[in-house]
Amino acid sequence: MLKFDHRAALISVHPYLFTQCRLTEEEKSGIDQAALEASRLIPSEGVKTRFVMELVRLSAVRNEKVLIFSQYLGPLDLIQDHLKGFFGWAEGKKILKMEGKMGQKDRQNLINAFNDPKSEAKVLLASTKCCSEGINLVGASRVVLLDVVWNPSVERQAICRAYRLGQKKIVYTYHLMTSGTTEGDKYCRQAEKERLSELVFTSSSNEQCKHTNADTCIDDGIVEDMVADVNLKGMFEKIIYQPKEKNLVETFSIAS
């Protein structure tokens, strides 16, 4: 099950990442390795990488910073290469990356640089697991979750890195799911787990995100621009504003 989840998560971001999976000799013989290698630096070959690149471009125009999370390092490394190639941005300047192996001092310097409105930083790539409670990333007003994890509290903590005291902008979160995969079903199960947890532990956490009223739909100019672009709107099957009170099974048309 974990092996399948890992493969599905990587491939849904970009097909090249299939080469990072552990494959049997039979599986290796059934793929076009050369074609996958050739696609590596082409963001448009992956629906999620395509979305991320356009989101980053439009956010930079609006002087907004983007925080991108994944539970795996492969997608973050690939997106970093895409950003370098597409925008000509340098790692450590406009592109920052936070991994679990970083020392405390280096991590804090990175956080300070990202949150500084005068810094060059445009994007922070971060491992979902390394952004634990206490980390403040209010420099970001756009948060991207590249994959779906089974533990909803992990994703909630990740989102709350940007949605903290000191944040002066509206924070938009994009949870990307690829059509035709198990991600929609996995998200429904995760959300149901979260709902049950809230029923039992309503006041258990001392670090909760502030939530917009469920009846309030916030306009997102960036998504509107993407949908209006004839070259981009085809990558969206559904765009859902999802209050947590909503029935996710009905929303995704997935049988329980």
CSV table of C-alpha atoms in Angstrom, one decimal:
chain,number,residue,atom,x,y,z
A,1,MET,CA,0.0,0.0,0.0
A,2,LEU,CA,2.8,2.4,0.9
A,3,LYS,CA,4.7,1.5,-2.2
A,4,PHE,CA,1.6,2.3,-4.3
A,5,ASP,CA,1.0,5.6,-2.5
A,6,HIS,CA,4.5,6.6,-3.1
A,7,ARG,CA,4.4,5.9,-6.8
A,8,ALA,CA,1.0,7.6,-7.2
A,9,ALA,CA,2.1,10.7,-5.4
A,10,LEU,CA,5.3,11.1,-7.5
A,11,ILE,CA,3.7,10.3,-10.9
A,12,SER,CA,0.8,12.7,-10.2
A,13,VAL,CA,3.3,15.6,-9.9
A,14,HIS,CA,5.3,14.8,-13.1
A,15,PRO,CA,5.8,11.6,-15.1
A,16,TYR,CA,9.6,11.9,-14.9
A,17,LEU,CA,9.4,11.1,-11.1
A,18,PHE,CA,8.4,7.6,-12.0
A,19,THR,CA,12.1,7.0,-12.6
A,20,GLN,CA,12.7,7.6,-8.9
A,21,CYS,CA,10.5,4.7,-7.9
A,22,ARG,CA,11.9,1.3,-7.1
A,23,LEU,CA,11.1,-0.8,-10.2
A,24,THR,CA,11.4,-4.4,-11.0
A,25,GLU,CA,13.3,-5.5,-14.1
A,26,GLU,CA,10.0,-6.2,-15.8
A,27,GLU,CA,8.6,-2.8,-15.0
A,28,LYS,CA,11.8,-1.1,-16.2
A,29,SER,CA,11.5,-2.9,-19.5
A,30,GLY,CA,7.9,-1.6,-19.9
A,31,ILE,CA,8.7,2.1,-19.7
A,32,ASP,CA,10.4,4.5,-22.2
A,33,GLN,CA,13.3,5.6,-20.0
A,34,ALA,CA,14.6,8.0,-22.7
A,35,ALA,CA,11.2,9.7,-23.0
A,36,LEU,CA,10.9,10.2,-19.3
A,37,GLU,CA,14.4,11.6,-19.1
A,38,ALA,CA,13.6,14.0,-22.0
A,39,SER,CA,10.5,15.3,-20.1
A,40,ARG,CA,12.4,16.1,-16.9
A,41,LEU,CA,12.9,19.8,-17.4
A,42,ILE,CA,9.5,20.4,-19.2
A,43,PRO,CA,7.0,21.5,-16.5
A,44,SER,CA,4.1,21.3,-18.9
A,45,GLU,CA,4.5,17.5,-19.0
A,46,GLY,CA,3.1,17.2,-15.5
A,47,VAL,CA,-0.2,18.8,-14.6
A,48,LYS,CA,0.9,19.8,-11.1
A,49,THR,CA,4.2,21.2,-12.2
A,50,ARG,CA,2.4,23.1,-14.9
A,51,PHE,CA,0.1,24.6,-12.3
A,52,VAL,CA,2.9,25.4,-9.9
A,53,MET,CA,4.9,27.3,-12.5
A,54,GLU,CA,2.0,29.4,-13.6
A,55,LEU,CA,1.0,30.1,-9.9
A,56,VAL,CA,4.6,31.2,-9.2
A,57,ARG,CA,4.7,33.4,-12.2
A,58,LEU,CA,1.4,35.1,-11.5
A,59,SER,CA,2.3,35.4,-7.8
A,60,ALA,CA,5.6,37.1,-8.6
A,61,VAL,CA,3.8,39.7,-10.7
A,62,ARG,CA,1.6,40.4,-7.6
A,63,ASN,CA,4.6,40.5,-5.3
A,64,GLU,CA,3.4,37.5,-3.4
A,65,LYS,CA,5.5,34.6,-2.2
A,66,VAL,CA,4.7,31.0,-2.6
A,67,LEU,CA,5.2,28.1,-0.1
A,68,ILE,CA,5.2,24.7,-1.7
A,69,PHE,CA,5.0,21.5,0.4
A,70,SER,CA,5.5,17.9,-0.4
A,71,GLN,CA,6.1,14.8,1.8
A,72,TYR,CA,8.7,13.7,-0.7
A,73,LEU,CA,12.0,15.4,-1.7
A,74,GLY,CA,11.9,14.3,-5.3
A,75,PRO,CA,9.1,16.6,-6.4
A,76,LEU,CA,10.7,19.5,-4.6
A,77,ASP,CA,14.0,18.9,-6.2
A,78,LEU,CA,12.4,18.7,-9.7
A,79,ILE,CA,10.4,21.9,-9.1
A,80,GLN,CA,13.5,23.7,-8.0
A,81,ASP,CA,15.2,22.7,-11.3
A,82,HIS,CA,12.1,23.9,-13.2
A,83,LEU,CA,12.2,27.3,-11.4
A,84,LYS,CA,15.9,27.7,-12.2
A,85,GLY,CA,15.4,26.8,-15.9
A,86,PHE,CA,12.1,28.7,-16.5
A,87,PHE,CA,12.8,31.9,-14.5
A,88,GLY,CA,16.6,31.9,-14.3
A,89,TRP,CA,16.3,32.2,-10.5
A,90,ALA,CA,19.2,31.2,-8.2
A,91,GLU,CA,18.9,28.7,-5.4
A,92,GLY,CA,19.5,30.4,-2.1
A,93,LYS,CA,18.3,33.7,-3.4
A,94,LYS,CA,14.9,33.6,-5.1
A,95,ILE,CA,14.5,29.9,-4.5
A,96,LEU,CA,14.8,28.6,-0.9
A,97,LYS,CA,14.4,25.0,0.3
A,98,MET,CA,13.8,23.7,3.8
A,99,GLU,CA,14.7,20.0,4.5
A,100,GLY,CA,14.7,18.0,7.7
A,101,LYS,CA,18.5,17.6,7.7
A,102,MET,CA,19.1,21.4,8.0
A,103,GLY,CA,20.7,22.7,11.2
A,104,GLN,CA,18.7,25.0,13.5
A,105,LYS,CA,20.8,28.0,12.7
A,106,ASP,CA,20.5,27.5,8.9
A,107,ARG,CA,16.8,26.9,9.1
A,108,GLN,CA,16.2,30.1,11.1
A,109,ASN,CA,18.3,32.1,8.6
A,110,LEU,CA,16.2,30.7,5.8
A,111,ILE,CA,13.0,31.5,7.6
A,112,ASN,CA,14.1,35.1,8.2
A,113,ALA,CA,15.1,35.5,4.6
A,114,PHE,CA,11.8,34.2,3.3
A,115,ASN,CA,9.7,36.4,5.7
A,116,ASP,CA,11.7,39.5,5.0
A,117,PRO,CA,9.6,41.6,2.6
A,118,LYS,CA,12.8,43.2,1.2
A,119,SER,CA,14.5,39.9,0.4
A,120,GLU,CA,14.8,38.4,-3.1
A,121,ALA,CA,13.0,35.2,-2.1
A,122,LYS,CA,10.0,34.2,-4.2
A,123,VAL,CA,9.5,30.6,-3.4
A,124,LEU,CA,10.1,28.3,-0.5
A,125,LEU,CA,10.1,24.5,-1.1
A,126,ALA,CA,9.6,22.6,2.1
A,127,SER,CA,9.2,19.1,3.3
A,128,THR,CA,5.8,18.7,4.9
A,129,LYS,CA,7.3,16.8,7.9
A,130,CYS,CA,10.0,19.3,8.7
A,131,CYS,CA,7.6,22.2,9.2
A,132,SER,CA,6.5,21.4,12.7
A,133,GLU,CA,4.7,23.6,15.2
A,134,GLY,CA,6.4,26.9,16.0
A,135,ILE,CA,7.8,27.7,12.5
A,136,ASN,CA,6.5,31.0,11.2
A,137,LEU,CA,6.4,31.5,7.4
A,138,VAL,CA,4.1,34.5,7.1
A,139,GLY,CA,6.1,35.7,4.1
A,140,ALA,CA,3.9,33.4,2.0
A,141,SER,CA,0.4,34.3,1.0
A,142,ARG,CA,0.1,31.3,-1.4
A,143,VAL,CA,0.5,27.7,-0.1
A,144,VAL,CA,0.6,24.6,-2.3
A,145,LEU,CA,0.2,21.1,-1.1
A,146,LEU,CA,1.5,18.8,-3.8
A,147,ASP,CA,0.2,15.6,-2.4
A,148,VAL,CA,-2.2,14.1,0.1
A,149,VAL,CA,-1.0,12.6,3.3
A,150,TRP,CA,-3.0,10.2,5.5
A,151,ASN,CA,-2.6,12.2,8.7
A,152,PRO,CA,-4.7,15.4,8.3
A,153,SER,CA,-2.9,17.1,11.2
A,154,VAL,CA,0.3,17.1,9.3
A,155,GLU,CA,-1.2,19.1,6.5
A,156,ARG,CA,-3.0,21.4,8.9
A,157,GLN,CA,0.3,22.2,10.6
A,158,ALA,CA,1.9,22.9,7.2
A,159,ILE,CA,-0.9,25.3,6.2
A,160,CYS,CA,-0.7,27.1,9.6
A,161,ARG,CA,3.0,28.0,9.0
A,162,ALA,CA,1.7,30.8,6.8
A,163,TYR,CA,-1.5,31.5,8.6
A,164,ARG,CA,-0.1,32.9,11.8
A,165,LEU,CA,0.2,36.1,13.9
A,166,GLY,CA,1.9,38.7,11.8
A,167,GLN,CA,0.3,37.6,8.5
A,168,LYS,CA,-1.1,40.7,6.8
A,169,LYS,CA,-2.4,39.1,3.6
A,170,ILE,CA,-5.1,36.7,2.7
A,171,VAL,CA,-3.6,33.2,2.5
A,172,TYR,CA,-4.7,31.0,-0.3
A,173,THR,CA,-4.1,27.3,-0.1
A,174,TYR,CA,-4.1,25.0,-3.1
A,175,HIS,CA,-4.5,21.3,-2.5
A,176,LEU,CA,-3.7,19.6,-5.8
A,177,MET,CA,-5.2,16.3,-6.7
A,178,THR,CA,-4.8,14.6,-10.1
A,179,SER,CA,-7.9,13.2,-11.8
A,180,GLY,CA,-7.8,9.5,-12.5
A,181,THR,CA,-5.7,8.7,-9.4
A,182,THR,CA,-6.7,7.6,-5.9
A,183,GLU,CA,-5.9,11.1,-4.5
A,184,GLY,CA,-9.5,12.2,-4.4
A,185,ASP,CA,-10.6,9.1,-2.4
A,186,LYS,CA,-7.6,9.4,-0.1
A,187,TYR,CA,-8.5,13.1,0.6
A,188,CYS,CA,-12.1,12.2,1.4
A,189,ARG,CA,-10.9,9.6,3.9
A,190,GLN,CA,-8.4,12.0,5.4
A,191,ALA,CA,-11.0,14.8,5.7
A,192,GLU,CA,-13.5,12.4,7.4
A,193,LYS,CA,-10.7,11.5,9.9
A,194,GLU,CA,-10.2,15.2,10.5
A,195,ARG,CA,-13.9,15.8,11.0
A,196,LEU,CA,-14.1,13.0,13.6
A,197,SER,CA,-11.0,14.3,15.3
A,198,GLU,CA,-12.6,17.7,15.6
A,199,LEU,CA,-15.7,16.2,17.1
A,200,VAL,CA,-13.8,14.5,19.8
A,201,PHE,CA,-10.9,17.0,20.4
A,202,THR,CA,-12.5,20.3,19.6
A,203,SER,CA,-10.3,22.3,22.0
A,204,SER,CA,-7.3,20.0,22.2
A,205,SER,CA,-4.8,21.9,20.1
A,206,ASN,CA,-3.4,25.2,21.3
A,207,GLU,CA,-2.3,26.1,17.7
A,208,GLN,CA,-5.2,26.2,15.4
A,209,CYS,CA,-5.6,28.1,12.1
A,210,LYS,CA,-8.2,30.8,12.0
A,211,HIS,CA,-10.8,29.8,9.5
A,212,THR,CA,-12.8,32.0,7.2
A,213,ASN,CA,-16.6,31.7,7.7
A,214,ALA,CA,-17.8,28.7,5.7
A,215,ASP,CA,-20.3,30.8,3.8
A,216,THR,CA,-17.7,33.3,2.6
A,217,CYS,CA,-16.2,32.5,-0.8
A,218,ILE,CA,-13.0,34.5,-1.4
A,219,ASP,CA,-12.3,35.4,-5.0
A,220,ASP,CA,-8.9,34.3,-6.2
A,221,GLY,CA,-7.6,36.5,-9.1
A,222,ILE,CA,-4.8,34.1,-9.9
A,223,VAL,CA,-7.1,31.1,-10.5
A,224,GLU,CA,-9.5,33.3,-12.4
A,225,ASP,CA,-6.6,34.3,-14.7
A,226,MET,CA,-5.6,30.7,-15.2
A,227,VAL,CA,-9.2,29.6,-16.1
A,228,ALA,CA,-9.5,32.5,-18.5
A,229,ASP,CA,-6.4,31.4,-20.3
A,230,VAL,CA,-7.4,29.0,-23.2
A,231,ASN,CA,-4.0,27.4,-22.9
A,232,LEU,CA,-4.4,26.6,-19.2
A,233,LYS,CA,-8.1,26.0,-18.4
A,234,GLY,CA,-8.0,22.5,-19.8
A,235,MET,CA,-5.8,21.3,-16.9
A,236,PHE,CA,-8.7,21.9,-14.4
A,237,GLU,CA,-11.4,19.2,-14.0
A,238,LYS,CA,-12.8,20.7,-10.8
A,239,ILE,CA,-12.0,23.8,-8.8
A,240,ILE,CA,-13.5,23.5,-5.4
A,241,TYR,CA,-13.8,26.0,-2.6
A,242,GLN,CA,-14.1,23.5,0.2
A,243,PRO,CA,-15.4,24.6,3.6
A,244,LYS,CA,-14.6,21.8,6.1
A,245,GLU,CA,-18.3,21.4,6.9
A,246,LYS,CA,-19.0,20.4,3.3
A,247,ASN,CA,-19.7,16.7,2.5
A,248,LEU,CA,-16.5,15.7,0.6
A,249,VAL,CA,-17.8,12.4,-0.6
A,250,GLU,CA,-20.7,14.2,-2.4
A,251,THR,CA,-18.3,16.9,-3.7
A,252,PHE,CA,-15.9,14.5,-5.3
A,253,SER,CA,-18.7,12.1,-6.4
A,254,ILE,CA,-16.9,9.2,-4.7
A,255,ALA,CA,-18.9,6.4,-3.2
A,256,SER,CA,-18.1,5.6,0.4
